[in-house]
PDB file of C-alpha atoms in Angstrom:
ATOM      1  CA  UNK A 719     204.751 262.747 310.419  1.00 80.00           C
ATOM      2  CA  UNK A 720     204.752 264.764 307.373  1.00 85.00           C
ATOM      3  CA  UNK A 721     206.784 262.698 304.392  1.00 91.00           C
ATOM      4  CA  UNK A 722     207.660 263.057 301.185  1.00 96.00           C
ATOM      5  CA  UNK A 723     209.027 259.668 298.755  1.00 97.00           C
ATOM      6  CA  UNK A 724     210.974 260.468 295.450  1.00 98.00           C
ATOM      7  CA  UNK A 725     211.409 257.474 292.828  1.00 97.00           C
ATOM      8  CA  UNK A 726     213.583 256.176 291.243  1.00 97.00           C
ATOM      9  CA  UNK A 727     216.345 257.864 293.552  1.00 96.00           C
ATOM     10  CA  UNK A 728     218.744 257.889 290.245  1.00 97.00           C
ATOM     11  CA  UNK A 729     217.866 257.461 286.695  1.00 97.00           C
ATOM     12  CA  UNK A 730     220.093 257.570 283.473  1.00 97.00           C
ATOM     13  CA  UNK A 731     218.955 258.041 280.179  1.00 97.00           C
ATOM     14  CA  UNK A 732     220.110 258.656 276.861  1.00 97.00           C
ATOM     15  CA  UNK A 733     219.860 262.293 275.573  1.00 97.00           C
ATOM     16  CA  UNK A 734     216.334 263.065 273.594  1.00 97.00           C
ATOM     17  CA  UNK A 735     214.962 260.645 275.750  1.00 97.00           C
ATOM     18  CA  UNK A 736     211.921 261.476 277.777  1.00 97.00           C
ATOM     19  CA  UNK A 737     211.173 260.516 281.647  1.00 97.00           C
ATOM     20  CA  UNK A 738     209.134 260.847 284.542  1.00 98.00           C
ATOM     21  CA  UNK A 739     210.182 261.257 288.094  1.00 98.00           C
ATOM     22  CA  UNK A 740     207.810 260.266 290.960  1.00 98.00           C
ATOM     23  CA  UNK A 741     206.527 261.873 294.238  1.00 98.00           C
ATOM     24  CA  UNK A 742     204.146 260.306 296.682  1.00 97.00           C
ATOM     25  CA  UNK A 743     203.544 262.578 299.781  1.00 96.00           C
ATOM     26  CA  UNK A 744     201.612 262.038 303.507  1.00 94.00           C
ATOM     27  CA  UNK A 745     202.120 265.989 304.143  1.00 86.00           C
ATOM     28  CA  UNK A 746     198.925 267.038 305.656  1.00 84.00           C
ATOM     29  CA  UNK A 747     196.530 269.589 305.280  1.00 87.00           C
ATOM     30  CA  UNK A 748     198.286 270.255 301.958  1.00 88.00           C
ATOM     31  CA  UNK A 749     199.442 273.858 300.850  1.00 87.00           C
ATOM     32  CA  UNK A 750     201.297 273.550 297.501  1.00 90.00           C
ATOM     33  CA  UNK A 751     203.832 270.600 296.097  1.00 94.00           C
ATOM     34  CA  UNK A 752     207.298 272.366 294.233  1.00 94.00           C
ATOM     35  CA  UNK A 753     209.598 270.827 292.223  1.00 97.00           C
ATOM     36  CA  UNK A 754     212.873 272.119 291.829  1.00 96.00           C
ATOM     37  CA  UNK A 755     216.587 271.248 289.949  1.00 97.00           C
ATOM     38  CA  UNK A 756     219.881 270.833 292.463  1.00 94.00           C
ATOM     39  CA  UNK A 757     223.023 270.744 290.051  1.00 93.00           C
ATOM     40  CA  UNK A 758     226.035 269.343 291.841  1.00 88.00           C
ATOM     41  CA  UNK A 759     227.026 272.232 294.356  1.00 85.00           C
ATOM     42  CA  UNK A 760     224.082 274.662 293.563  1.00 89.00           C
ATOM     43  CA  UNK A 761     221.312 276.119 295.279  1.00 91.00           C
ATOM     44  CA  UNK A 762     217.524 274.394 293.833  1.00 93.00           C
ATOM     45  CA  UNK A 763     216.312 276.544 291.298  1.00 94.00           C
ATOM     46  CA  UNK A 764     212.629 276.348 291.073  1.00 92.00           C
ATOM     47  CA  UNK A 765     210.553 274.122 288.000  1.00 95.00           C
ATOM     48  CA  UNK A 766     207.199 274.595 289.216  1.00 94.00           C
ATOM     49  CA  UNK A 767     204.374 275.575 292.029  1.00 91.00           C
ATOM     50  CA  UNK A 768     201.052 273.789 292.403  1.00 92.00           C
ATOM     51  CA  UNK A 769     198.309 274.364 294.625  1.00 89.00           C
ATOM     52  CA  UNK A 770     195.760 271.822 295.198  1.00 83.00           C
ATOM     53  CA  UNK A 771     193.667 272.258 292.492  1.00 86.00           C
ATOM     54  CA  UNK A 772     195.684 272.143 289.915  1.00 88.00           C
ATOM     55  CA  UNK A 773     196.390 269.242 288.057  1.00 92.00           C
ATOM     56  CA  UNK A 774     199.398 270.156 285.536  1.00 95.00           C
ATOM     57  CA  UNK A 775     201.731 272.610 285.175  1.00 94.00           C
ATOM     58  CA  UNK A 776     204.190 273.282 282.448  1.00 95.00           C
ATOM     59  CA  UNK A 777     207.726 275.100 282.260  1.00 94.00           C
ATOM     60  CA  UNK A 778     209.223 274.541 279.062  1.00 96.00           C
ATOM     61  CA  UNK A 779     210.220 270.987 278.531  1.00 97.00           C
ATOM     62  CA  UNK A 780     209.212 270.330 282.489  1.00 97.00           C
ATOM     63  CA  UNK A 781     205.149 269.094 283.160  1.00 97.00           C
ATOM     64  CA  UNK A 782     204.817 268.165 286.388  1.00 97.00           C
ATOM     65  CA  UNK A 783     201.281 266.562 287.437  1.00 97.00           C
ATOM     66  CA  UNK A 784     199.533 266.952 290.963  1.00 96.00           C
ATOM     67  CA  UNK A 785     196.454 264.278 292.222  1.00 94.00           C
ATOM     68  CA  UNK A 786     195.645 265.489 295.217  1.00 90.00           C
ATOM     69  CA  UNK A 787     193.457 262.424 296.296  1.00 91.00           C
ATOM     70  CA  UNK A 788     196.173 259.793 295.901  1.00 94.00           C
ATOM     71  CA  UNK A 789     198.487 262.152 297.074  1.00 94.00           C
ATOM     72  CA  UNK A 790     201.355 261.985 294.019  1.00 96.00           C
ATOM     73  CA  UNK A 791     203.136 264.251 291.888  1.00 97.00           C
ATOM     74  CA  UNK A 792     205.123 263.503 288.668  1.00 98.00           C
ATOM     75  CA  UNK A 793     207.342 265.215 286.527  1.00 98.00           C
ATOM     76  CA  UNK A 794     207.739 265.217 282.661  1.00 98.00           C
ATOM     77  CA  UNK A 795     210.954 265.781 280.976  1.00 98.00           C
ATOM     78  CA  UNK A 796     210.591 265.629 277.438  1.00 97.00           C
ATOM     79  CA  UNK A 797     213.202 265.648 275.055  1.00 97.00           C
ATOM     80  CA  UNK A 798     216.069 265.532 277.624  1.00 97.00           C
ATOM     81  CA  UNK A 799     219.218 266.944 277.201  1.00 97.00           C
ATOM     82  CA  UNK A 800     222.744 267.367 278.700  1.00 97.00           C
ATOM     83  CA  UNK A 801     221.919 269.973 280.252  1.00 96.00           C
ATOM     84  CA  UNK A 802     219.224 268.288 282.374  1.00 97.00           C
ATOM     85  CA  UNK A 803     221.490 266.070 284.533  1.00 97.00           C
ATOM     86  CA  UNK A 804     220.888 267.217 288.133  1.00 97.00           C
ATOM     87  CA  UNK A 805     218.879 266.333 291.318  1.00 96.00           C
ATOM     88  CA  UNK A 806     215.261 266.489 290.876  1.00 98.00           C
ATOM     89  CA  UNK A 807     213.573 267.223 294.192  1.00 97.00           C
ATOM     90  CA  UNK A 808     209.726 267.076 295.075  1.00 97.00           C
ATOM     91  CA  UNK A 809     208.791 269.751 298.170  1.00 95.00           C
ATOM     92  CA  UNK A 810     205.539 269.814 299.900  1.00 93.00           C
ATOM     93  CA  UNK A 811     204.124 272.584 302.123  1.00 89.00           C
ATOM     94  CA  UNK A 812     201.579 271.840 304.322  1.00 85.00           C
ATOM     95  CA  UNK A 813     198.749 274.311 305.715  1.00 81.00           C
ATOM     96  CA  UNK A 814     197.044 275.512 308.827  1.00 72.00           C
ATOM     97  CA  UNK A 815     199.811 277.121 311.221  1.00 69.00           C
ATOM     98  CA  UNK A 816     203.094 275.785 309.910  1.00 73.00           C
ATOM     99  CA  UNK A 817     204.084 276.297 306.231  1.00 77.00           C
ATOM    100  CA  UNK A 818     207.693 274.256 306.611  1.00 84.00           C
ATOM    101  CA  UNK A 819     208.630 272.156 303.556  1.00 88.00           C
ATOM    102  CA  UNK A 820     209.045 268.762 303.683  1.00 91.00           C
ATOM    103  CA  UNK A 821     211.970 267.596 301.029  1.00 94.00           C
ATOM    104  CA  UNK A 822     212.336 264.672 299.590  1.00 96.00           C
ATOM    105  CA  UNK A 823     215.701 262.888 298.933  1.00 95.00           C
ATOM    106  CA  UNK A 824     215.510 263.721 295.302  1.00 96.00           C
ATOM    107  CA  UNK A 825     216.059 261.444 292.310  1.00 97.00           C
ATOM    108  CA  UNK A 826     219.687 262.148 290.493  1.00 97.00           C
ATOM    109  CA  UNK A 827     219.094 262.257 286.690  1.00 98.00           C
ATOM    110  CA  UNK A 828     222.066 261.295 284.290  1.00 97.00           C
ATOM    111  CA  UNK A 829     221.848 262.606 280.397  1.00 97.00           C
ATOM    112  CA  UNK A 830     224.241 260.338 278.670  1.00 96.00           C
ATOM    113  CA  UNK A 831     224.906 261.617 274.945  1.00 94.00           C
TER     114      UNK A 831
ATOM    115  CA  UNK B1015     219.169 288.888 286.155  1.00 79.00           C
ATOM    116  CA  UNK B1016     219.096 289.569 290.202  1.00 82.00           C
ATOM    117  CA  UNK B1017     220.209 286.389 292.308  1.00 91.00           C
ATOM    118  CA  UNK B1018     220.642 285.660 296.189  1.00 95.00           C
ATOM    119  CA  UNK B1019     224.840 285.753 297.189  1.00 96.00           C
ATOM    120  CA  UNK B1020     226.205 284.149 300.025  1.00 97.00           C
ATOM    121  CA  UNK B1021     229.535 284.360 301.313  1.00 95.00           C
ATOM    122  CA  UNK B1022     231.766 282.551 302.100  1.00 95.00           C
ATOM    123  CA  UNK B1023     231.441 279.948 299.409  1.00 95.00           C
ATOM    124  CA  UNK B1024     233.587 277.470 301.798  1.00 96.00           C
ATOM    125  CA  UNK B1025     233.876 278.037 305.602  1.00 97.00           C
ATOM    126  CA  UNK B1026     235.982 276.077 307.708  1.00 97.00           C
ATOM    127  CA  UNK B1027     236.227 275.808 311.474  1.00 97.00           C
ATOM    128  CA  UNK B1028     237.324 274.446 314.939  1.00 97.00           C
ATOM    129  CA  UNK B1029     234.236 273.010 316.826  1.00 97.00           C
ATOM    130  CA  UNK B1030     233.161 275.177 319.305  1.00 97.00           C
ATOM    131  CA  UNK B1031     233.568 277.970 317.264  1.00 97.00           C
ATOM    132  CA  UNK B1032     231.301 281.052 316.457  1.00 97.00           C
ATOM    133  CA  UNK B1033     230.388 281.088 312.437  1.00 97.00           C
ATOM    134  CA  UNK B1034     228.728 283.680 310.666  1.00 97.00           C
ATOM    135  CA  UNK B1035     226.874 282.850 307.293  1.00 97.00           C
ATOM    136  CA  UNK B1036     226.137 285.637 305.113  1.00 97.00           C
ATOM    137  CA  UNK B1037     223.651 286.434 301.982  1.00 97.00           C
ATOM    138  CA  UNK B1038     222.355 289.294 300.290  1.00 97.00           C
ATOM    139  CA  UNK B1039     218.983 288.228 298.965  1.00 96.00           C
ATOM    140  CA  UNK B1040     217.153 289.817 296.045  1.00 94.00           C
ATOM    141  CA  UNK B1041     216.977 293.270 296.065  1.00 91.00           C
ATOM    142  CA  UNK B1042     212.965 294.235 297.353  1.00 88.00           C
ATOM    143  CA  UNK B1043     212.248 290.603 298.411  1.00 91.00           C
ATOM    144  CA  UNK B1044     210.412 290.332 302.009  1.00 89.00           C
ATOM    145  CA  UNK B1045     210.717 286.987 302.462  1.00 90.00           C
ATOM    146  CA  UNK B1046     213.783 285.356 303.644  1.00 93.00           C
ATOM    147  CA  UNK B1047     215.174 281.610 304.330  1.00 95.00           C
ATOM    148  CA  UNK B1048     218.064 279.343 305.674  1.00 97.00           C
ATOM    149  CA  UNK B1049     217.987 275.701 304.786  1.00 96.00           C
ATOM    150  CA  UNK B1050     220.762 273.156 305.077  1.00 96.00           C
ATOM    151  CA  UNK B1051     221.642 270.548 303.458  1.00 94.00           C
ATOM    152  CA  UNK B1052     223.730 267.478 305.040  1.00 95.00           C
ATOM    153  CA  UNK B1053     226.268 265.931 302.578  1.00 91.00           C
ATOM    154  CA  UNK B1054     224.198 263.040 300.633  1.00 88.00           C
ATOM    155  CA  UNK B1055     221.299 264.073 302.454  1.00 91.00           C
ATOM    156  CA  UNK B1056     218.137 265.990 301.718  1.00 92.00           C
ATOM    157  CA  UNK B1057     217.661 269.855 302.162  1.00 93.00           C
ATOM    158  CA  UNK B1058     216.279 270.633 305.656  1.00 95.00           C
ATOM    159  CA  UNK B1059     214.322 274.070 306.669  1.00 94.00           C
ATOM    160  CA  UNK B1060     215.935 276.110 309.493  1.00 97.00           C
ATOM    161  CA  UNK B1061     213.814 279.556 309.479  1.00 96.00           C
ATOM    162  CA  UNK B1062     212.134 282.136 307.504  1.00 93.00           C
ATOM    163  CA  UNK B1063     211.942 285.911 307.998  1.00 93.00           C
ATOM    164  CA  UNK B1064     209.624 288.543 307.407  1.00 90.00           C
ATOM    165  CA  UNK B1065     209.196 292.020 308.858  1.00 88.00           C
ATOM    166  CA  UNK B1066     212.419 291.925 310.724  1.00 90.00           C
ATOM    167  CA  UNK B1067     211.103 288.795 312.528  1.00 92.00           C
ATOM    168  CA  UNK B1068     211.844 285.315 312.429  1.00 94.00           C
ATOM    169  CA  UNK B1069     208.223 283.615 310.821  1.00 91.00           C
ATOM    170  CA  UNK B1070     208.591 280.168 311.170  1.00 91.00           C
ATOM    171  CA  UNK B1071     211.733 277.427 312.510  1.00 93.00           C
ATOM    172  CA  UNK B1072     212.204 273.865 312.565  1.00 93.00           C
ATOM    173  CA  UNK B1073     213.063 272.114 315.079  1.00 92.00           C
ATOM    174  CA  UNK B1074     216.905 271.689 313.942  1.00 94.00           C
ATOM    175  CA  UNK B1075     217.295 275.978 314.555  1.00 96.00           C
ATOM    176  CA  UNK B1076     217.511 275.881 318.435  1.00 93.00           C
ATOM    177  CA  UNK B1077     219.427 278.005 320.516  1.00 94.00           C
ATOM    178  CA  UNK B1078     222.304 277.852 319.220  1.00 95.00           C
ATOM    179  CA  UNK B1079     221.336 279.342 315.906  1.00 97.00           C
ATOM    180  CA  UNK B1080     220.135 283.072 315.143  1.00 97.00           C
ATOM    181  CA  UNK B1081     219.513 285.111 312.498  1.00 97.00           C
ATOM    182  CA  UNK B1082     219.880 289.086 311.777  1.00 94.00           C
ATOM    183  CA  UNK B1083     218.558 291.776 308.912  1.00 92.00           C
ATOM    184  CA  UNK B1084     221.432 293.906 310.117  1.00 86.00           C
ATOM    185  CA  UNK B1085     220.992 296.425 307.285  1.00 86.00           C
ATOM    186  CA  UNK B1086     218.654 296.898 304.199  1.00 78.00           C
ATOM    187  CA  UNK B1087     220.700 294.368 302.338  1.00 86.00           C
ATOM    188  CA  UNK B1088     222.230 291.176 304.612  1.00 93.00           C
ATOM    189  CA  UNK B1089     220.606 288.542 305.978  1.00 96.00           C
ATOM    190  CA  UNK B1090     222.827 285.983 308.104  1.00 97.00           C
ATOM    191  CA  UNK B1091     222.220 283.228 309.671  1.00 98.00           C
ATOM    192  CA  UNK B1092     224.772 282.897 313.323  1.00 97.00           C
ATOM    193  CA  UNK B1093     225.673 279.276 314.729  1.00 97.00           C
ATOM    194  CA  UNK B1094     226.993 280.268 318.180  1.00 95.00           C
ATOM    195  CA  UNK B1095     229.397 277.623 319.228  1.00 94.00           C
ATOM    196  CA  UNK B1096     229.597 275.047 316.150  1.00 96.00           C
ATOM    197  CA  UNK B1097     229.537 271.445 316.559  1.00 96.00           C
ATOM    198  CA  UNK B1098     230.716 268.339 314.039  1.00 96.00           C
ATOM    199  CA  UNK B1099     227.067 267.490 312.879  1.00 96.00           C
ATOM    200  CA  UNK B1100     226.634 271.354 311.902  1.00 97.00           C
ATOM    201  CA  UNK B1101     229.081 270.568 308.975  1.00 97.00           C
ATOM    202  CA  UNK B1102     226.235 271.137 305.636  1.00 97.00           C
ATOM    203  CA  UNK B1103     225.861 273.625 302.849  1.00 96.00           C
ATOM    204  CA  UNK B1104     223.946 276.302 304.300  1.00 98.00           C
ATOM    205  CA  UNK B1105     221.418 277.376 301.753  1.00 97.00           C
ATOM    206  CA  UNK B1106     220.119 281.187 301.992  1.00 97.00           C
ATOM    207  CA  UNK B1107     216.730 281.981 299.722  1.00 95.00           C
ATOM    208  CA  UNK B1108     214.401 284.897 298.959  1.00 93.00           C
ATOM    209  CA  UNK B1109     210.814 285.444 298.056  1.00 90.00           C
ATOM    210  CA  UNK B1110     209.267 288.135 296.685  1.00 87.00           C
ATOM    211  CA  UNK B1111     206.204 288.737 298.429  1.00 74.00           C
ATOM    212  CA  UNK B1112     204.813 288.581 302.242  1.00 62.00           C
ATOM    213  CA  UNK B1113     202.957 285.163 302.027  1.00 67.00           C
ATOM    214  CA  UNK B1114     205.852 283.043 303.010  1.00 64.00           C
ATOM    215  CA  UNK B1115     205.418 279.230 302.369  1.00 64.00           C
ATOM    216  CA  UNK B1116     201.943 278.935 302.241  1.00 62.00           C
ATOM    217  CA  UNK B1117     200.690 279.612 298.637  1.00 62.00           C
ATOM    218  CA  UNK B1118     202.236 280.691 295.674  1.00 65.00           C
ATOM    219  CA  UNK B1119     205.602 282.389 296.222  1.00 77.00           C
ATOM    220  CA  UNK B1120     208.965 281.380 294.166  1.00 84.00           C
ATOM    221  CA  UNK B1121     211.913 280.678 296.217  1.00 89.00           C
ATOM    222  CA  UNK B1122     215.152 281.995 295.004  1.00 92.00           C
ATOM    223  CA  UNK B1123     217.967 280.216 296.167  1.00 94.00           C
ATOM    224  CA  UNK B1124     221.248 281.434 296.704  1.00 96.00           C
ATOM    225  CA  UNK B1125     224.921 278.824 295.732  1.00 94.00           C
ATOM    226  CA  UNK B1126     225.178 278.245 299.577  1.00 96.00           C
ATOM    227  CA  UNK B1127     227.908 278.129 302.155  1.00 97.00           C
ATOM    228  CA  UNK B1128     229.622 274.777 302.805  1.00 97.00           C
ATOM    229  CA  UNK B1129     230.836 274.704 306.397  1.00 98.00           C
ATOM    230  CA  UNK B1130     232.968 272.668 307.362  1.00 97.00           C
ATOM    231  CA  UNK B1131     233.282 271.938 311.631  1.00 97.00           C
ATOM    232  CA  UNK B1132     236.889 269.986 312.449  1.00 96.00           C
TER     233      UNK B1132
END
């Protein structure tokens, strides 16, 4: 059965701070791994897309890593701010007939000033 | 900057009951999605939609759920005769081109719908 793990599942750190979020995944044949941003009562807006060979991929303040072998993904805040406080959520695709994502519970980010 | 609507923002109704979620995705996107989302729960796919035809559905969209292009602009997503554990926000999303879920295509997300099933 196609999963996908997030740690921590909450985090709080102080603003200017930087931190990584985890993602280990068993989807399989893999497709591409997505991270996205939930704020409270919002749709997920989209961070970043990786296919499987790529190994890093940057939006602004937000890296997020891909190892395909060991099957993990991580993303990078750096420099956090306020503004970052949200639901961080890790979604794999897999490949060969069905494309449906597998989300993870997501990990829920505090920014404290 | 264009973004997926959905409306109502907050449904509420008596179990049983026919709903009708709308959206209006992103003006000359082809891809189309529902996903819900179970209070304190992780998002789940229901469907996607391409070409006037439903692409690919999880197991949670059974019979009781269907979904409609009715025009060039709406996309909704119908839950025939709603029961308790149908109470989510119902998120609708749009992609720009016709390859779906499997590679490379951003997923615009809409605020959702919250229904709520008494």
């Amino acid at each position: 059965k196609n999963q996908v793990e997030q740690s921590p599942q909450s985090l709080i750190i102080l603003e200017g701070k930087n931190c990584t979020l985890q993602c280990n995944y068993t989807v399989s044949p893999f497709s591409n791994l997505r991270w996205y941003k939930q704020d409270t009562g919002r749709g997920p807006v989209s961070l970043t897309i990786m296919t499987f060979s790529e190994n890093t991929k940057s939006n602004g303040r937000y890296t997020a890593t891909l190892d395909a072998d060991t099957k993990q993904s991580s993303l990078h805040i750096t420099a956090s701010q306020l503004s970052d406080s949200a639901s961080y959520i890790c979604v794999v695709s897999a490949s060969g007939g069905s494309y449906i994502p597998t989300f993870g519970r997501g990990t829920s980010l505090i920014v404290h000033p | 900057e264009p973004e997926v609507t959905q409306t109502p923002s907050h449904q509420v109704t008596q179990m049983g009951q026919e709903v009708i979620l709308r959206c209006v995705p992103i003006s000359n996107h082809l891809y189309f999605y529902w996903y819900r989302q179970i209070l304190g729960q992780k998002v789940e796919f229901l469907v996607s939609f391409y070409n006037n035809e439903i692409s690919e559905k999880s197991e949670i969209f059974d019979d009781q759920f269907s979904v409609e292009r009715p025009d060039g602009s709406n996309f909704t997503l119908k839950i025939r005769s709603t029961k308790l554990e149908d109470s989510a926000m119902y998120f609708c999303a749009s992609s720009p081109n016709k390859r779906g879920l499997s590679s490379y295509n951003e997923q615009f997300f809409g605020p959702g719908t919250r229904l709520t099933v008494l």
